[in-house]
Every structure is written in C-alpha cells, then in structure tokens.
Amino acid sequence: MMSAESQVILRNKEYYTDGKVIVVNPIDAEVFFELGNHVTGFHQFYDIYEQAYAADFTRHEFNTHLSAPDELYDTAIVYMPKVKAHLTMLLANLANVVKPQGQIFIVGHNKSGIKSCGKHLEVVCDHVNKVDSAKHCGMFVGTVKAGAKAFDLDSYLTTKTYELNDVTWQVAGLPSVFSQDALDPGTHILLSHLPKNMKGQVLDFACGAGVIAAYVGVQHAKFNAENDSNSPLHLVLSEINALSLYCAQRTLHLNHLQGDVIASNGLTNVEGKFAHIITNPPFHTGVNTDYSIAYGFLAQAREHLNEQGSLVLVANSFLNYADVMLEHVGPSSKLGGNNRFSVYQAIAARAPKVQKK
C-alpha cells in the first residue's frame, strides 16, 4: 500500500518530471512504479531497498551516504526522518550531490515534525517554500545554495564510554542510530541479566550501534583473561539501518573485537545457527509503533538456534512475549525486569523426531 507521503509526492510530480532526480529514504517502494526511469533511489534502510531493488536493481543504492556523481542531481526528494539531526546530516550530504540552483524537496507526515523542516532546509537552500499540504502531510522545497561544505560522515560520529557489571566498553554513534547518546534503560536491564561467559556463535539482532555485541565481546575477553581460558566466541550483528551497520563496525573496532556485520531485513540474510541470540527488538517503523518486526523475528528465530540454544530479549513489560517465545522457540521464562521492562529467555526445544515408516 502506498504511503500518504508517497501520494503527496505523486500529487506534485510536475515539479520533477525531467532531469536527474533522486528519492531519499522512501518508506515504500511503490512510489518508484509511478515515477519515471529518470528517478533513482537512495536508501539507508535495507527493508525498502530490498523491495525496490527486486523491482529494478539498476536504480537503487543502499549506503550510509551519497558520493558526488559525475553529473550532479537536478532534484532530490527526501522523506522526513524521525530524528532532526538525521535530517541535518542528510541535507548536508545532498548539498554536495544536487547542483547549485537545483531543488531539494522534503515530504513528511504532520506527526514527523515536517512543519519545522523549513529551518533545516534554509541551512543549505534559498527560497524555501511550502509546496503542498494534504493527507495529513506537508511538502517543502528549497533551491540549493552554491559552495556547500564538503560532506564528511565521520564528522558526525560520536564515541561514548559505557560501564556496567565491571565491563567498560566504547560505542560509536551517528544520528538516527539506536543507543547513540546513552545506554538505553531496556538494554541496561538486558545486559544485567546475561550470563558472564557467553561463547560460541552469538547473534545481536537489530544491533543498533553494536552495544550488546560489544558488551558480550569485552566481557568474554575479560572472562578468558581472568580464568586462563580460551573459549571461542563469534559475534554476528544484523541491522536494516546502514548508519547503524557503520557504527556497529566502528564499535567492534573501538573494542578490539571482530565480528560479522550484516544488512538484513529480519533474519533473511542471517545464515547458520547460534548458541545465543540476544536482542532489544525495535518496535517502531518511522514514527509509528510497529510490533510486527519483533513477532516476525520470533517466528523465525528457532531455525537459527542450536538445539538448547538460548534467545534472550528485553521488551516493554506490558507485552507478553513469553507466550510467543514458547510457541515459536521453546520453554520460556522471565529473567527479571522492572515496571517498564522485562527480560525473557527461551531455550530452543528439540526438533521433533521424524517417525520411520
């Protein structure tokens, strides 16, 4: 189903019927079916990229940022991000890839803060105006100024140091990346209930900046050093957000850890089986609450766990994930929590034996 934001884009397609046009972070792939072949897509979110790529792989890029092409774009159309700092970073990038006097459009739902986007556009654009207001959405446009400062993604990168349970580790952050500024209270409770020596294959699902995986890795190295042990650990981190994947890789590097960092919509690109899967699963799509990501993950998790492997997650206390985990994974229990968050664990049940005829 086409989003209201995409419908507003199509209402105003006379503004971008020709020239070189790029659509940035669309929230559905359907919009490309209605725009011409002169329109390409740039995606920082793998789920929509995957859908758009399947329809026409020649027109889409999944990456942290855009590099300046040989021929600059005439027009960029940006879907309003959830985080204003993310918008600021996107616009700084686009000011380097859209030609001076080209146009940048921003479209977003009224709940997204679109009404205040004009002041962000004014940093890189002149002649900022409101183009449309329909379907509870707004659309703004500005004309790109000349002389944009060269874009450097790492200039937006932050590094935080966290301490918990005698473990100290560093975390890289960028705008829009979960746990960028502080240790999330749900993740704090989750980490407090993990065993001290997790080993084998460990998956950090929806890893954000890599907070969980880095904690597990640093704690594992500390345990091995203190106990003259050499137990193995292989970290795998999965995410849909390109900026999160970039931060997760940097977080591993900051903590002298190695691991595989994978772009995946759910578990579709995750291969193999794990001794442990750990997650603070997302429950938002854009600005909207969406528990389907977590439920879809739980439905697939068992096939990625070793027999007797563990799945540990943290969730809002009002969500009854224990029953869902029991249904799809195996025996589950509540490890702890407070009035806001609960930590659940499920142990992968033995696969049913096939009866011989």
C-alpha positions as MATLAB code, in Angstrom:
seq = 'MMSAESQVILRNKEYYTDGKVIVVNPIDAEVFFELGNHVTGFHQFYDIYEQAYAADFTRHEFNTHLSAPDELYDTAIVYMPKVKAHLTMLLANLANVVKPQGQIFIVGHNKSGIKSCGKHLEVVCDHVNKVDSAKHCGMFVGTVKAGAKAFDLDSYLTTKTYELNDVTWQVAGLPSVFSQDALDPGTHILLSHLPKNMKGQVLDFACGAGVIAAYVGVQHAKFNAENDSNSPLHLVLSEINALSLYCAQRTLHLNHLQGDVIASNGLTNVEGKFAHIITNPPFHTGVNTDYSIAYGFLAQAREHLNEQGSLVLVANSFLNYADVMLEHVGPSSKLGGNNRFSVYQAIAARAPKVQKK';
ca = [
       0.000    0.000    0.000;
       1.382    3.390   -0.967;
       2.028    5.722    1.955;
       0.389    9.117    2.307;
       3.813   10.726    1.868;
       4.307    8.977   -1.477;
       0.844   10.040   -2.596;
       1.795   13.660   -1.879;
       4.953   13.218   -3.968;
       2.848   11.982   -6.876;
       0.376   14.860   -6.449;
       3.273   17.184   -7.251;
       5.152   15.173   -9.863;
       5.042   18.069  -12.348;
       7.967   19.553  -10.366;
      10.244   16.611  -11.170;
       9.123   15.161  -14.490;
      12.563   15.509  -16.058;
      16.211   15.998  -15.160;
      18.198   13.767  -12.835;
      16.108   13.015   -9.733;
      16.908   11.014   -6.590;
      14.430    9.898   -3.922;
      15.991    9.587   -0.465;
      14.848    7.082    2.168;
      11.397    6.284    0.738;
       9.100    4.491    3.169;
       7.576    2.326    0.446;
       8.817    1.006   -2.896;
       5.544    1.618   -4.737;
       6.377    5.264   -5.414;
       9.018    4.220   -7.959;
       6.417    2.433  -10.080;
       4.694    5.784  -10.653;
       7.763    7.938  -11.262;
       9.798    7.837  -14.475;
      13.008    5.952  -15.204;
      14.933    9.198  -14.665;
      14.318    8.755  -10.915;
      16.715    6.720   -8.755;
      16.536    5.717   -5.101;
      18.983    6.144   -2.236;
      18.287    4.021    0.817;
      19.707    3.920    4.331;
      17.137    1.275    5.313;
      17.565   -2.192    3.912;
      13.937   -3.341    4.005;
      12.650   -0.799    1.473;
      15.884   -1.026   -0.514;
      15.350   -4.773   -0.845;
      11.814   -4.261   -2.182;
      12.845   -1.547   -4.633;
      15.957   -3.421   -5.749;
      13.906   -6.521   -6.534;
      11.782   -4.480   -8.940;
      14.698   -2.701  -10.661;
      18.186   -3.197   -9.269;
      19.778   -0.640  -11.623;
      18.139    2.352   -9.959;
      18.835    1.860   -6.250;
      21.704    2.231   -3.787;
      21.949    1.137   -0.140;
      24.663    3.034    1.704;
      25.498    5.376    4.568;
      25.668    8.442    2.320;
      25.762    9.574   -1.286;
      29.026   10.231   -3.085;
      29.004   13.016   -5.655;
      28.228   11.533   -9.096;
      29.934   12.675  -12.294;
      26.749   14.550  -13.132;
      25.075   16.179  -10.138;
      21.371   15.668   -9.485;
      18.817   18.268  -10.513;
      16.374   17.321   -7.769;
      16.300   15.368   -4.507;
      13.117   14.286   -2.717;
      13.637   13.420    0.951;
      11.227   11.566    3.222;
      11.300   13.288    6.598;
      13.358   11.188    9.037;
      12.323   10.511   12.603;
      15.335   12.346   14.083;
      16.012   16.010   13.224;
      19.795   15.545   13.489;
      19.464   12.860   10.828;
      17.737   15.385    8.552;
      20.544   17.889    9.132;
      23.118   15.286    8.116;
      21.129   14.195    5.047;
      20.780   17.774    3.830;
      24.499   18.431    4.272;
      25.161   15.368    2.130;
      22.595   16.345   -0.516;
      24.030   19.856   -0.799;
      27.099   18.140   -2.274;
      25.279   15.953   -4.794;
      22.481   18.253   -6.016;
      23.668   21.003   -8.358;
      23.538   24.648   -7.237;
      20.117   26.058   -8.115;
      18.778   22.512   -8.066;
      15.918   21.682   -5.729;
      15.531   19.663   -2.544;
      12.003   18.633   -1.546;
      11.103   17.263    1.894;
       7.853   15.377    2.480;
       6.558   14.059    5.777;
       3.559   13.307    7.936;
       2.466   16.056   10.290;
       3.444   13.786   13.211;
       7.023   13.638   11.907;
       7.756   17.309   12.572;
       7.573   18.279    8.911;
       6.208   21.729    9.792;
       9.588   22.734   11.251;
      11.724   21.339    8.431;
      11.975   24.737    6.728;
      14.647   25.989    9.124;
      16.755   22.911    8.343;
      16.348   23.446    4.606;
      17.427   27.067    4.968;
      20.914   25.959    6.019;
      21.639   24.582    2.541;
      18.900   26.225    0.441;
      17.485   29.591   -0.537;
      13.850   30.357   -1.375;
      12.329   27.769    0.998;
       8.591   27.387    0.474;
       5.734   25.083    1.329;
       4.577   23.219   -1.772;
       1.615   21.197   -0.541;
      -0.427   20.162    2.475;
      -2.595   17.083    2.034;
      -3.346   13.669    3.553;
      -2.055   14.895    6.942;
       1.323   15.538    5.297;
       3.345   18.558    4.263;
       5.853   19.137    1.488;
       8.545   21.837    1.363;
      11.131   22.826   -1.245;
      14.312   24.897   -1.358;
      16.826   25.944   -4.012;
      20.327   24.631   -3.302;
      22.969   27.234   -2.434;
      26.371   27.184   -4.113;
      29.580   26.492   -2.174;
      28.440   23.671    0.095;
      30.986   22.416    2.612;
      32.437   19.017    1.665;
      30.479   16.229    3.358;
      32.346   14.052    5.863;
      30.293   11.326    7.551;
      32.869   10.848   10.296;
      32.469   14.468   11.396;
      29.051   13.410   12.744;
      30.434   10.346   14.511;
      30.446   10.257   18.316;
      32.072    7.878   20.781;
      30.614    7.097   24.199;
      32.084    5.000   27.005;
      29.718    2.769   28.980;
      30.340    0.901   32.239;
      28.227   -1.938   33.605;
      28.949   -5.014   35.737;
      32.707   -4.289   35.783;
      32.712   -4.116   31.990;
      33.854   -0.936   30.242;
      33.311   -0.580   26.516;
      33.051    2.086   23.839;
      30.212    2.678   21.392;
      30.220    4.670   18.136;
      27.154    6.727   17.258;
      25.537    8.653   14.411;
      22.188   10.459   14.152;
      19.242    8.005   13.961;
      21.277    5.120   15.414;
      19.729    3.452   18.474;
      21.708    3.966   21.715;
      23.674    6.789   20.137;
      23.644    9.099   23.161;
      23.261    6.870   26.211;
      22.790    3.285   27.299;
      19.106    2.587   26.721;
      17.373    1.572   30.003;
      15.929   -1.553   28.393;
      19.343   -2.611   27.117;
      20.818   -1.873   30.563;
      18.412   -4.350   32.153;
      19.006   -6.897   29.395;
      22.798   -6.816   29.807;
      22.444   -7.121   33.582;
      20.729  -10.496   33.124;
      23.121  -12.078   30.616;
      25.465  -14.855   31.755;
      29.067  -13.745   32.261;
      30.646  -16.055   29.714;
      28.604  -16.392   26.559;
      30.520  -18.381   23.982;
      30.114  -19.933   20.580;
      28.105  -18.243   17.835;
      26.244  -15.182   19.208;
      23.797  -13.061   17.193;
      22.975   -9.477   18.156;
      19.719   -8.977   16.243;
      18.723   -5.384   15.390;
      22.094   -4.408   16.790;
      21.855   -0.623   16.554;
      25.307    0.758   17.333;
      26.538   -2.670   18.456;
      26.080   -2.043   22.177;
      25.058   -5.602   23.084;
      27.610   -7.415   20.926;
      30.457   -5.223   22.167;
      29.464   -5.786   25.795;
      29.356   -9.553   25.266;
      32.697   -9.482   23.446;
      34.511   -7.373   26.034;
      33.048   -9.400   28.898;
      34.077  -12.637   27.163;
      37.660  -11.411   26.678;
      37.767  -10.329   30.341;
      36.482  -13.730   31.487;
      39.040  -15.578   29.370;
      41.894  -13.422   30.702;
      40.854  -13.827   34.350;
      40.301  -17.587   34.083;
      43.187  -18.506   31.774;
      40.572  -19.748   29.336;
      40.408  -19.818   25.560;
      36.693  -20.363   24.993;
      35.660  -19.328   21.470;
      33.266  -16.521   20.581;
      31.996  -15.465   17.159;
      29.865  -12.326   17.045;
      27.307  -11.654   14.311;
      25.432   -8.338   14.212;
      22.419   -7.680   11.969;
      20.522   -4.469   11.162;
      18.475   -2.729    8.468;
      19.929    0.752    9.054;
      23.110    1.476    7.054;
      24.207    4.063    9.618;
      23.765    1.508   12.409;
      25.826   -1.027   10.488;
      28.588    1.556   10.069;
      28.521    2.356   13.795;
      28.435   -1.320   14.751;
      31.574   -1.968   12.711;
      33.275    1.011   14.341;
      32.146   -0.143   17.788;
      33.750   -3.539   17.240;
      36.967   -1.827   16.153;
      36.965    0.513   19.165;
      36.812   -2.506   21.486;
      39.381   -4.596   19.580;
      36.717   -7.113   18.611;
      35.946   -8.925   15.398;
      32.581   -9.984   14.047;
      30.342  -10.166   11.014;
      28.096   -7.141   10.449;
      25.170   -7.964    8.153;
      22.468   -5.922    6.446;
      19.288   -7.944    6.838;
      15.546   -7.375    6.888;
      14.653   -9.569    9.826;
      16.653  -12.793    9.641;
      16.507  -13.179    5.855;
      20.251  -12.643    5.288;
      21.430  -14.300    8.504;
      22.971  -17.709    7.911;
      23.787  -20.561   10.250;
      22.752  -21.446   13.772;
      23.649  -19.778   17.030;
      24.291  -20.731   20.628;
      22.719  -17.431   21.683;
      20.538  -14.783   20.082;
      20.223  -11.521   22.020;
      18.043   -8.551   21.142;
      16.319   -5.394   22.220;
      13.904   -5.628   19.280;
      12.655   -2.481   17.546;
       9.009   -1.546   17.903;
       8.817    1.470   15.597;
       8.590    1.895   11.851;
       9.328    5.572   11.331;
       7.219    7.420   13.900;
       4.621    4.644   14.171;
       4.531    1.836   16.731;
       5.044   -1.497   14.974;
       5.439   -4.791   16.826;
       5.376   -6.878   13.633;
       9.187   -6.754   13.409;
       9.584   -8.459   16.779;
       6.822  -11.001   16.149;
       8.223  -11.827   12.704;
      11.670  -12.291   14.225;
      10.354  -14.615   16.942;
       8.538  -16.722   14.350;
      11.848  -17.339   12.533;
      14.271  -17.471   15.459;
      14.060  -21.206   16.214;
      15.564  -22.221   12.879;
      18.622  -20.097   13.699;
      19.248  -21.599   17.143;
      21.229  -24.675   18.046;
      19.339  -27.306   19.973;
      19.145  -25.958   23.539;
      20.393  -22.595   22.284;
      19.044  -19.526   24.069;
      17.098  -16.496   22.909;
      17.192  -13.551   25.320;
      15.263  -10.342   24.714;
      14.043   -7.283   26.558;
      10.657   -5.718   25.921;
       8.117   -3.380   27.450;
       6.606   -5.130   30.448;
       3.058   -4.902   29.097;
       3.986   -7.079   26.097;
       3.507  -10.782   26.681;
       6.408  -12.088   24.618;
       6.797  -15.153   26.846;
       3.823  -16.910   25.237;
       5.030  -16.054   21.728;
       8.520  -17.337   22.572;
       7.052  -20.543   23.966;
       5.026  -21.060   20.794;
       7.830  -20.450   18.328;
      11.087  -21.192   20.181;
      10.666  -23.339   23.270;
      10.276  -23.189   27.063;
      10.462  -19.571   28.189;
      10.898  -17.734   31.464;
      11.182  -14.205   32.788;
      14.722  -13.478   33.977;
      13.930  -10.129   35.586;
      12.889   -6.562   34.961;
      11.058   -3.620   36.467;
       7.753   -1.829   35.953;
       8.879   -0.698   32.467;
      10.880   -3.583   31.016;
      11.042   -7.359   31.277;
      13.831   -9.703   30.198;
      12.726  -13.051   28.769;
      14.663  -16.156   27.838;
      13.575  -19.081   25.689;
      15.512  -22.306   25.197;
      15.251  -23.876   21.764;
      13.196  -27.035   22.018;
      14.450  -30.243   20.490;
      13.326  -30.667   16.932;
      10.593  -33.310   16.699;
      11.821  -36.703   15.575;
      10.618  -37.934   12.231;
       8.788  -41.229   12.625;
      10.138  -44.013   10.457;
       7.566  -45.802    8.371;
];
